[in-house]
PDB file of C-alpha atoms in Angstrom:
ATOM      1  CA  UNK A   1     -16.518   7.256  -2.712  1.00  0.00           C
ATOM      2  CA  UNK A   2     -13.606   7.837  -0.408  1.00  0.00           C
ATOM      3  CA  UNK A   3     -10.459   9.353  -1.891  1.00  0.00           C
ATOM      4  CA  UNK A   4      -7.036  10.679  -0.959  1.00  0.00           C
ATOM      5  CA  UNK A   5      -5.191  13.474  -2.735  1.00  0.00           C
ATOM      6  CA  UNK A   6      -1.553  14.129  -2.049  1.00  0.00           C
ATOM      7  CA  UNK A   7       0.873  16.577  -3.573  1.00  0.00           C
ATOM      8  CA  UNK A   8       2.595  15.439  -6.686  1.00  0.00           C
ATOM      9  CA  UNK A   9       6.304  14.947  -6.688  1.00  0.00           C
ATOM     10  CA  UNK A  10       9.027  14.543  -7.069  1.00  0.00           C
ATOM     11  CA  UNK A  11      10.181  16.636  -4.141  1.00  0.00           C
ATOM     12  CA  UNK A  12      13.903  17.342  -3.917  1.00  0.00           C
ATOM     13  CA  UNK A  13      15.376  18.781  -0.734  1.00  0.00           C
ATOM     14  CA  UNK A  14      18.785  19.373   0.711  1.00  0.00           C
ATOM     15  CA  UNK A  15      19.776  17.558   3.868  1.00  0.00           C
ATOM     16  CA  UNK A  16      18.433  19.223   7.041  1.00  0.00           C
ATOM     17  CA  UNK A  17      15.664  21.045   5.150  1.00  0.00           C
ATOM     18  CA  UNK A  18      12.080  21.120   6.424  1.00  0.00           C
ATOM     19  CA  UNK A  19       9.657  18.738   4.755  1.00  0.00           C
ATOM     20  CA  UNK A  20       5.925  19.039   4.199  1.00  0.00           C
ATOM     21  CA  UNK A  21       3.947  16.626   2.033  1.00  0.00           C
ATOM     22  CA  UNK A  22       0.316  17.646   1.765  1.00  0.00           C
ATOM     23  CA  UNK A  23      -2.511  15.138   2.001  1.00  0.00           C
ATOM     24  CA  UNK A  24      -6.237  15.809   1.934  1.00  0.00           C
ATOM     25  CA  UNK A  25      -9.035  13.302   1.972  1.00  0.00           C
ATOM     26  CA  UNK A  26     -12.703  12.847   1.183  1.00  0.00           C
ATOM     27  CA  UNK A  27     -14.681  10.376   3.250  1.00  0.00           C
ATOM     28  CA  UNK A  28     -18.292   9.895   4.252  1.00  0.00           C
ATOM     29  CA  UNK A  29     -17.496   8.832   7.815  1.00  0.00           C
ATOM     30  CA  UNK A  30     -14.627   9.392  10.210  1.00  0.00           C
ATOM     31  CA  UNK A  31     -11.716   7.483   8.785  1.00  0.00           C
ATOM     32  CA  UNK A  32      -8.398   6.425  10.250  1.00  0.00           C
ATOM     33  CA  UNK A  33      -5.482   8.059   8.438  1.00  0.00           C
ATOM     34  CA  UNK A  34      -2.076   6.602   7.669  1.00  0.00           C
ATOM     35  CA  UNK A  35       1.255   7.453   6.116  1.00  0.00           C
ATOM     36  CA  UNK A  36       3.171   4.588   4.522  1.00  0.00           C
ATOM     37  CA  UNK A  37       6.734   4.797   3.210  1.00  0.00           C
ATOM     38  CA  UNK A  38       8.386   2.772   0.449  1.00  0.00           C
ATOM     39  CA  UNK A  39      12.182   2.732   0.430  1.00  0.00           C
ATOM     40  CA  UNK A  40      13.925   1.831  -2.841  1.00  0.00           C
ATOM     41  CA  UNK A  41      13.468  -1.824  -3.769  1.00  0.00           C
ATOM     42  CA  UNK A  42      11.109  -2.571  -0.890  1.00  0.00           C
ATOM     43  CA  UNK A  43       7.421  -2.894  -0.151  1.00  0.00           C
ATOM     44  CA  UNK A  44       5.470  -0.302   1.806  1.00  0.00           C
ATOM     45  CA  UNK A  45       5.725  -0.032   5.573  1.00  0.00           C
ATOM     46  CA  UNK A  46       3.668   1.920   8.041  1.00  0.00           C
ATOM     47  CA  UNK A  47       5.265   5.204   9.071  1.00  0.00           C
ATOM     48  CA  UNK A  48       2.550   6.627  11.339  1.00  0.00           C
ATOM     49  CA  UNK A  49      -1.185   6.731  11.857  1.00  0.00           C
ATOM     50  CA  UNK A  50      -4.002   8.668  13.559  1.00  0.00           C
ATOM     51  CA  UNK A  51      -7.395   7.220  14.305  1.00  0.00           C
ATOM     52  CA  UNK A  52      -9.429  10.258  15.385  1.00  0.00           C
ATOM     53  CA  UNK A  53      -9.609  14.004  14.917  1.00  0.00           C
ATOM     54  CA  UNK A  54      -6.775  16.042  16.461  1.00  0.00           C
ATOM     55  CA  UNK A  55      -4.654  12.939  16.980  1.00  0.00           C
ATOM     56  CA  UNK A  56      -1.001  13.375  16.087  1.00  0.00           C
ATOM     57  CA  UNK A  57       0.912  10.427  14.714  1.00  0.00           C
ATOM     58  CA  UNK A  58       4.689  10.466  14.968  1.00  0.00           C
ATOM     59  CA  UNK A  59       7.612   8.210  14.158  1.00  0.00           C
ATOM     60  CA  UNK A  60      11.282   8.617  13.163  1.00  0.00           C
ATOM     61  CA  UNK A  61      11.004  12.420  13.431  1.00  0.00           C
ATOM     62  CA  UNK A  62       7.961  12.548  11.127  1.00  0.00           C
ATOM     63  CA  UNK A  63       4.639  13.938  12.346  1.00  0.00           C
ATOM     64  CA  UNK A  64       1.126  14.336  10.994  1.00  0.00           C
ATOM     65  CA  UNK A  65      -1.988  15.730  12.672  1.00  0.00           C
ATOM     66  CA  UNK A  66      -5.504  14.591  11.816  1.00  0.00           C
ATOM     67  CA  UNK A  67      -7.396  17.816  10.978  1.00  0.00           C
ATOM     68  CA  UNK A  68     -11.087  17.125  10.551  1.00  0.00           C
ATOM     69  CA  UNK A  69     -11.979  20.769   9.811  1.00  0.00           C
ATOM     70  CA  UNK A  70      -9.643  20.891   6.813  1.00  0.00           C
ATOM     71  CA  UNK A  71      -9.838  17.147   6.017  1.00  0.00           C
ATOM     72  CA  UNK A  72      -6.062  17.019   5.971  1.00  0.00           C
ATOM     73  CA  UNK A  73      -3.207  14.867   7.273  1.00  0.00           C
ATOM     74  CA  UNK A  74      -0.021  16.626   6.145  1.00  0.00           C
ATOM     75  CA  UNK A  75       3.297  14.891   6.764  1.00  0.00           C
ATOM     76  CA  UNK A  76       6.122  16.994   8.257  1.00  0.00           C
ATOM     77  CA  UNK A  77       9.697  16.542   9.336  1.00  0.00           C
ATOM     78  CA  UNK A  78      11.898  19.259  10.704  1.00  0.00           C
ATOM     79  CA  UNK A  79      15.221  18.106   9.302  1.00  0.00           C
ATOM     80  CA  UNK A  80      15.369  15.500   6.540  1.00  0.00           C
ATOM     81  CA  UNK A  81      18.260  13.113   5.965  1.00  0.00           C
ATOM     82  CA  UNK A  82      19.481  11.380   2.827  1.00  0.00           C
ATOM     83  CA  UNK A  83      18.109   8.142   4.277  1.00  0.00           C
ATOM     84  CA  UNK A  84      14.572   9.625   4.128  1.00  0.00           C
ATOM     85  CA  UNK A  85      14.629   9.413   0.337  1.00  0.00           C
ATOM     86  CA  UNK A  86      11.626   7.257  -0.496  1.00  0.00           C
ATOM     87  CA  UNK A  87       8.069   7.330  -1.807  1.00  0.00           C
ATOM     88  CA  UNK A  88       5.449   8.410   0.738  1.00  0.00           C
ATOM     89  CA  UNK A  89       1.811   7.325   0.540  1.00  0.00           C
ATOM     90  CA  UNK A  90      -1.104   8.831   2.415  1.00  0.00           C
ATOM     91  CA  UNK A  91      -4.006   6.423   3.030  1.00  0.00           C
ATOM     92  CA  UNK A  92      -7.346   6.229   4.769  1.00  0.00           C
ATOM     93  CA  UNK A  93      -9.496   3.502   6.189  1.00  0.00           C
ATOM     94  CA  UNK A  94     -13.230   3.929   6.407  1.00  0.00           C
ATOM     95  CA  UNK A  95     -14.514   2.915   9.834  1.00  0.00           C
ATOM     96  CA  UNK A  96     -17.883   1.889   8.472  1.00  0.00           C
ATOM     97  CA  UNK A  97     -16.697  -1.579   7.576  1.00  0.00           C
ATOM     98  CA  UNK A  98     -13.768  -3.794   6.817  1.00  0.00           C
ATOM     99  CA  UNK A  99     -13.060  -2.137   3.497  1.00  0.00           C
ATOM    100  CA  UNK A 100      -9.579  -1.935   1.993  1.00  0.00           C
ATOM    101  CA  UNK A 101      -7.322   1.053   2.487  1.00  0.00           C
ATOM    102  CA  UNK A 102      -7.624   3.897  -0.011  1.00  0.00           C
ATOM    103  CA  UNK A 103      -4.181   5.165  -1.039  1.00  0.00           C
ATOM    104  CA  UNK A 104      -3.009   8.426  -2.543  1.00  0.00           C
ATOM    105  CA  UNK A 105      -0.774   8.233  -5.595  1.00  0.00           C
ATOM    106  CA  UNK A 106       2.438   8.676  -3.655  1.00  0.00           C
ATOM    107  CA  UNK A 107       5.045  11.428  -3.447  1.00  0.00           C
ATOM    108  CA  UNK A 108       8.661  10.699  -4.252  1.00  0.00           C
ATOM    109  CA  UNK A 109      11.146  12.475  -1.983  1.00  0.00           C
ATOM    110  CA  UNK A 110      14.807  12.806  -2.852  1.00  0.00           C
ATOM    111  CA  UNK A 111      17.168  14.266  -0.257  1.00  0.00           C
ATOM    112  CA  UNK A 112      20.598  15.367  -1.458  1.00  0.00           C
ATOM    113  CA  UNK A 113      23.662  15.834   0.717  1.00  0.00           C
TER     114      UNK A 113
ATOM    115  CA  UNK B   1       9.364 -10.783  13.022  1.00  0.00           C
ATOM    116  CA  UNK B   2       6.382 -10.278  10.779  1.00  0.00           C
ATOM    117  CA  UNK B   3       6.814 -11.516   7.256  1.00  0.00           C
ATOM    118  CA  UNK B   4       5.068 -11.311   3.919  1.00  0.00           C
ATOM    119  CA  UNK B   5       7.023 -13.037   1.186  1.00  0.00           C
ATOM    120  CA  UNK B   6       6.499 -13.085  -2.549  1.00  0.00           C
ATOM    121  CA  UNK B   7       7.756 -15.896  -4.724  1.00  0.00           C
ATOM    122  CA  UNK B   8       9.879 -13.814  -7.086  1.00  0.00           C
ATOM    123  CA  UNK B   9      11.432 -10.342  -7.065  1.00  0.00           C
ATOM    124  CA  UNK B  10      11.732 -10.218 -10.850  1.00  0.00           C
ATOM    125  CA  UNK B  11       9.838 -12.163 -13.494  1.00  0.00           C
ATOM    126  CA  UNK B  12       9.896 -12.031 -17.282  1.00  0.00           C
ATOM    127  CA  UNK B  13       7.107 -13.706 -19.245  1.00  0.00           C
ATOM    128  CA  UNK B  14       5.840 -13.750 -22.803  1.00  0.00           C
ATOM    129  CA  UNK B  15       2.486 -12.516 -24.055  1.00  0.00           C
ATOM    130  CA  UNK B  16      -0.175 -15.184 -23.702  1.00  0.00           C
ATOM    131  CA  UNK B  17       1.562 -17.121 -20.938  1.00  0.00           C
ATOM    132  CA  UNK B  18      -0.260 -18.046 -17.735  1.00  0.00           C
ATOM    133  CA  UNK B  19       1.500 -16.405 -14.820  1.00  0.00           C
ATOM    134  CA  UNK B  20       1.281 -17.245 -11.109  1.00  0.00           C
ATOM    135  CA  UNK B  21       2.393 -14.801  -8.444  1.00  0.00           C
ATOM    136  CA  UNK B  22       2.535 -16.306  -4.974  1.00  0.00           C
ATOM    137  CA  UNK B  23       2.289 -14.558  -1.657  1.00  0.00           C
ATOM    138  CA  UNK B  24       2.730 -16.115   1.766  1.00  0.00           C
ATOM    139  CA  UNK B  25       2.322 -14.516   5.194  1.00  0.00           C
ATOM    140  CA  UNK B  26       3.340 -16.058   8.489  1.00  0.00           C
ATOM    141  CA  UNK B  27       1.199 -13.901  10.792  1.00  0.00           C
ATOM    142  CA  UNK B  28      -2.097 -15.850  10.647  1.00  0.00           C
ATOM    143  CA  UNK B  29      -3.798 -12.831   9.080  1.00  0.00           C
ATOM    144  CA  UNK B  30      -7.313 -13.193   7.718  1.00  0.00           C
ATOM    145  CA  UNK B  31      -7.134 -10.387   5.154  1.00  0.00           C
ATOM    146  CA  UNK B  32      -4.858 -10.446   2.130  1.00  0.00           C
ATOM    147  CA  UNK B  33      -4.551  -8.088  -0.840  1.00  0.00           C
ATOM    148  CA  UNK B  34      -2.986  -7.810  -4.281  1.00  0.00           C
ATOM    149  CA  UNK B  35      -2.044  -4.406  -5.702  1.00  0.00           C
ATOM    150  CA  UNK B  36      -0.240  -3.227  -8.755  1.00  0.00           C
ATOM    151  CA  UNK B  37       1.962  -0.157  -8.623  1.00  0.00           C
ATOM    152  CA  UNK B  38       2.614   1.991 -11.675  1.00  0.00           C
ATOM    153  CA  UNK B  39       4.354   5.370 -12.000  1.00  0.00           C
ATOM    154  CA  UNK B  40       1.893   8.220 -11.694  1.00  0.00           C
ATOM    155  CA  UNK B  41      -0.964   5.899 -10.746  1.00  0.00           C
ATOM    156  CA  UNK B  42       0.103   4.839  -7.270  1.00  0.00           C
ATOM    157  CA  UNK B  43      -1.282   1.602  -5.840  1.00  0.00           C
ATOM    158  CA  UNK B  44      -4.375   0.076  -7.385  1.00  0.00           C
ATOM    159  CA  UNK B  45      -6.211  -2.778  -5.732  1.00  0.00           C
ATOM    160  CA  UNK B  46      -6.701  -5.848  -7.919  1.00  0.00           C
ATOM    161  CA  UNK B  47      -8.302  -8.403  -5.576  1.00  0.00           C
ATOM    162  CA  UNK B  48      -8.574  -9.054  -1.873  1.00  0.00           C
ATOM    163  CA  UNK B  49      -9.646 -11.871   0.388  1.00  0.00           C
ATOM    164  CA  UNK B  50     -11.150 -11.843   3.879  1.00  0.00           C
ATOM    165  CA  UNK B  51     -10.803 -15.549   4.482  1.00  0.00           C
ATOM    166  CA  UNK B  52      -9.917 -18.869   2.949  1.00  0.00           C
ATOM    167  CA  UNK B  53     -11.766 -19.490  -0.328  1.00  0.00           C
ATOM    168  CA  UNK B  54     -13.216 -15.970  -0.249  1.00  0.00           C
ATOM    169  CA  UNK B  55     -12.338 -13.297  -2.759  1.00  0.00           C
ATOM    170  CA  UNK B  56     -13.532  -9.831  -3.647  1.00  0.00           C
ATOM    171  CA  UNK B  57     -12.817  -7.739  -6.717  1.00  0.00           C
ATOM    172  CA  UNK B  58     -10.856  -4.578  -6.247  1.00  0.00           C
ATOM    173  CA  UNK B  59     -10.669  -1.604  -8.567  1.00  0.00           C
ATOM    174  CA  UNK B  60      -8.953  -3.287 -11.529  1.00  0.00           C
ATOM    175  CA  UNK B  61      -9.717  -7.046 -11.557  1.00  0.00           C
ATOM    176  CA  UNK B  62      -9.927  -7.448 -15.341  1.00  0.00           C
ATOM    177  CA  UNK B  63      -7.381  -9.902 -16.692  1.00  0.00           C
ATOM    178  CA  UNK B  64      -6.613 -11.322 -13.230  1.00  0.00           C
ATOM    179  CA  UNK B  65      -7.922 -14.036 -10.963  1.00  0.00           C
ATOM    180  CA  UNK B  66      -6.926 -15.164  -7.460  1.00  0.00           C
ATOM    181  CA  UNK B  67      -6.851 -18.267  -5.330  1.00  0.00           C
ATOM    182  CA  UNK B  68      -6.853 -18.631  -1.556  1.00  0.00           C
ATOM    183  CA  UNK B  69      -6.884 -22.304  -0.619  1.00  0.00           C
ATOM    184  CA  UNK B  70      -4.955 -21.837   2.624  1.00  0.00           C
ATOM    185  CA  UNK B  71      -5.032 -18.959   5.073  1.00  0.00           C
ATOM    186  CA  UNK B  72      -1.373 -18.098   4.659  1.00  0.00           C
ATOM    187  CA  UNK B  73      -1.232 -18.140   0.858  1.00  0.00           C
ATOM    188  CA  UNK B  74      -2.845 -15.818  -1.677  1.00  0.00           C
ATOM    189  CA  UNK B  75      -2.063 -16.333  -5.343  1.00  0.00           C
ATOM    190  CA  UNK B  76      -2.562 -13.900  -8.202  1.00  0.00           C
ATOM    191  CA  UNK B  77      -3.088 -15.438 -11.636  1.00  0.00           C
ATOM    192  CA  UNK B  78      -2.723 -13.782 -15.001  1.00  0.00           C
ATOM    193  CA  UNK B  79      -4.647 -16.148 -17.264  1.00  0.00           C
ATOM    194  CA  UNK B  80      -3.085 -14.819 -20.465  1.00  0.00           C
ATOM    195  CA  UNK B  81      -0.413 -12.233 -19.814  1.00  0.00           C
ATOM    196  CA  UNK B  82      -0.412  -9.064 -21.880  1.00  0.00           C
ATOM    197  CA  UNK B  83       2.137  -6.277 -22.191  1.00  0.00           C
ATOM    198  CA  UNK B  84      -0.118  -3.841 -20.324  1.00  0.00           C
ATOM    199  CA  UNK B  85       0.231  -6.063 -17.270  1.00  0.00           C
ATOM    200  CA  UNK B  86       3.908  -5.184 -17.008  1.00  0.00           C
ATOM    201  CA  UNK B  87       4.062  -3.682 -13.529  1.00  0.00           C
ATOM    202  CA  UNK B  88       5.190  -3.993  -9.922  1.00  0.00           C
ATOM    203  CA  UNK B  89       2.871  -6.301  -7.973  1.00  0.00           C
ATOM    204  CA  UNK B  90       2.577  -5.948  -4.218  1.00  0.00           C
ATOM    205  CA  UNK B  91       0.941  -8.342  -1.802  1.00  0.00           C
ATOM    206  CA  UNK B  92      -0.219  -7.277   1.660  1.00  0.00           C
ATOM    207  CA  UNK B  93      -1.939  -8.707   4.696  1.00  0.00           C
ATOM    208  CA  UNK B  94      -3.667  -7.377   7.792  1.00  0.00           C
ATOM    209  CA  UNK B  95      -5.240  -9.123  10.784  1.00  0.00           C
ATOM    210  CA  UNK B  96      -8.981  -9.559  10.934  1.00  0.00           C
ATOM    211  CA  UNK B  97      -9.198  -8.868  14.652  1.00  0.00           C
ATOM    212  CA  UNK B  98      -9.635  -5.138  15.158  1.00  0.00           C
ATOM    213  CA  UNK B  99     -10.152  -4.661  11.474  1.00  0.00           C
ATOM    214  CA  UNK B 100      -8.451  -2.706   8.774  1.00  0.00           C
ATOM    215  CA  UNK B 101      -9.306   0.593  10.431  1.00  0.00           C
ATOM    216  CA  UNK B 102      -6.730   0.383  13.180  1.00  0.00           C
ATOM    217  CA  UNK B 103      -4.153  -2.193  12.211  1.00  0.00           C
ATOM    218  CA  UNK B 104      -0.964  -1.933  10.225  1.00  0.00           C
ATOM    219  CA  UNK B 105      -1.048  -3.464   6.774  1.00  0.00           C
ATOM    220  CA  UNK B 106       2.100  -5.504   6.076  1.00  0.00           C
ATOM    221  CA  UNK B 107       3.520  -5.566   2.562  1.00  0.00           C
ATOM    222  CA  UNK B 108       5.745  -7.966   0.715  1.00  0.00           C
ATOM    223  CA  UNK B 109       8.793  -6.685  -1.202  1.00  0.00           C
ATOM    224  CA  UNK B 110       7.022  -6.784  -4.548  1.00  0.00           C
ATOM    225  CA  UNK B 111       7.405  -8.694  -7.816  1.00  0.00           C
ATOM    226  CA  UNK B 112       8.450  -6.713 -10.857  1.00  0.00           C
ATOM    227  CA  UNK B 113       6.786  -8.460 -13.792  1.00  0.00           C
ATOM    228  CA  UNK B 114       7.775  -7.751 -17.374  1.00  0.00           C
ATOM    229  CA  UNK B 115       5.601  -9.161 -20.162  1.00  0.00           C
ATOM    230  CA  UNK B 116       7.299  -9.215 -23.558  1.00  0.00           C
TER     231      UNK B 116
END
């Protein structure tokens, strides 16, 4: 079945450092890909998405490009802030039907001043 | 503003008790979901529902049941709580129109359940 693998955390960075969180997927069709973020004490919220190959999703300085050839959707940000400290989840949705999202296990990011 | 609310942020129950976790969304969404979140395991789907009175098992339905009598409300029931059900429980919803593939899934703030 479909699956998502993302790098294990925790990831600790200094403020203004460059961030990459790797995400690769396995799917039988051509899924939509998502990054969700969970700030401390809150539920998840959508950060960005891409629905077809070569699409780039972006929001709040974060970017991710849908790479079909490498089955990847890595999350990047050029300069992280303390307020970016959160847990980040990569997810996919199979276009073949109305099936639930498949989530990765999450990567905890801590940004220190 | 879009809202998914859960009845409690924190809950403490005893082993063997029947536990109800309530979730309400005000967006007229057809699809609703219950997940549990545990360290190192990420989110695991317990049950979901595509419409009123419909339910589908997720990846870990054992020990849980659900009820969806009204479109806006999706309840998770622990028939006889056990210590291994201590976890964070997250509810989510997504519109039916356009499907799960393209739409944002909206999450509630979570209920942290402790079973003693």
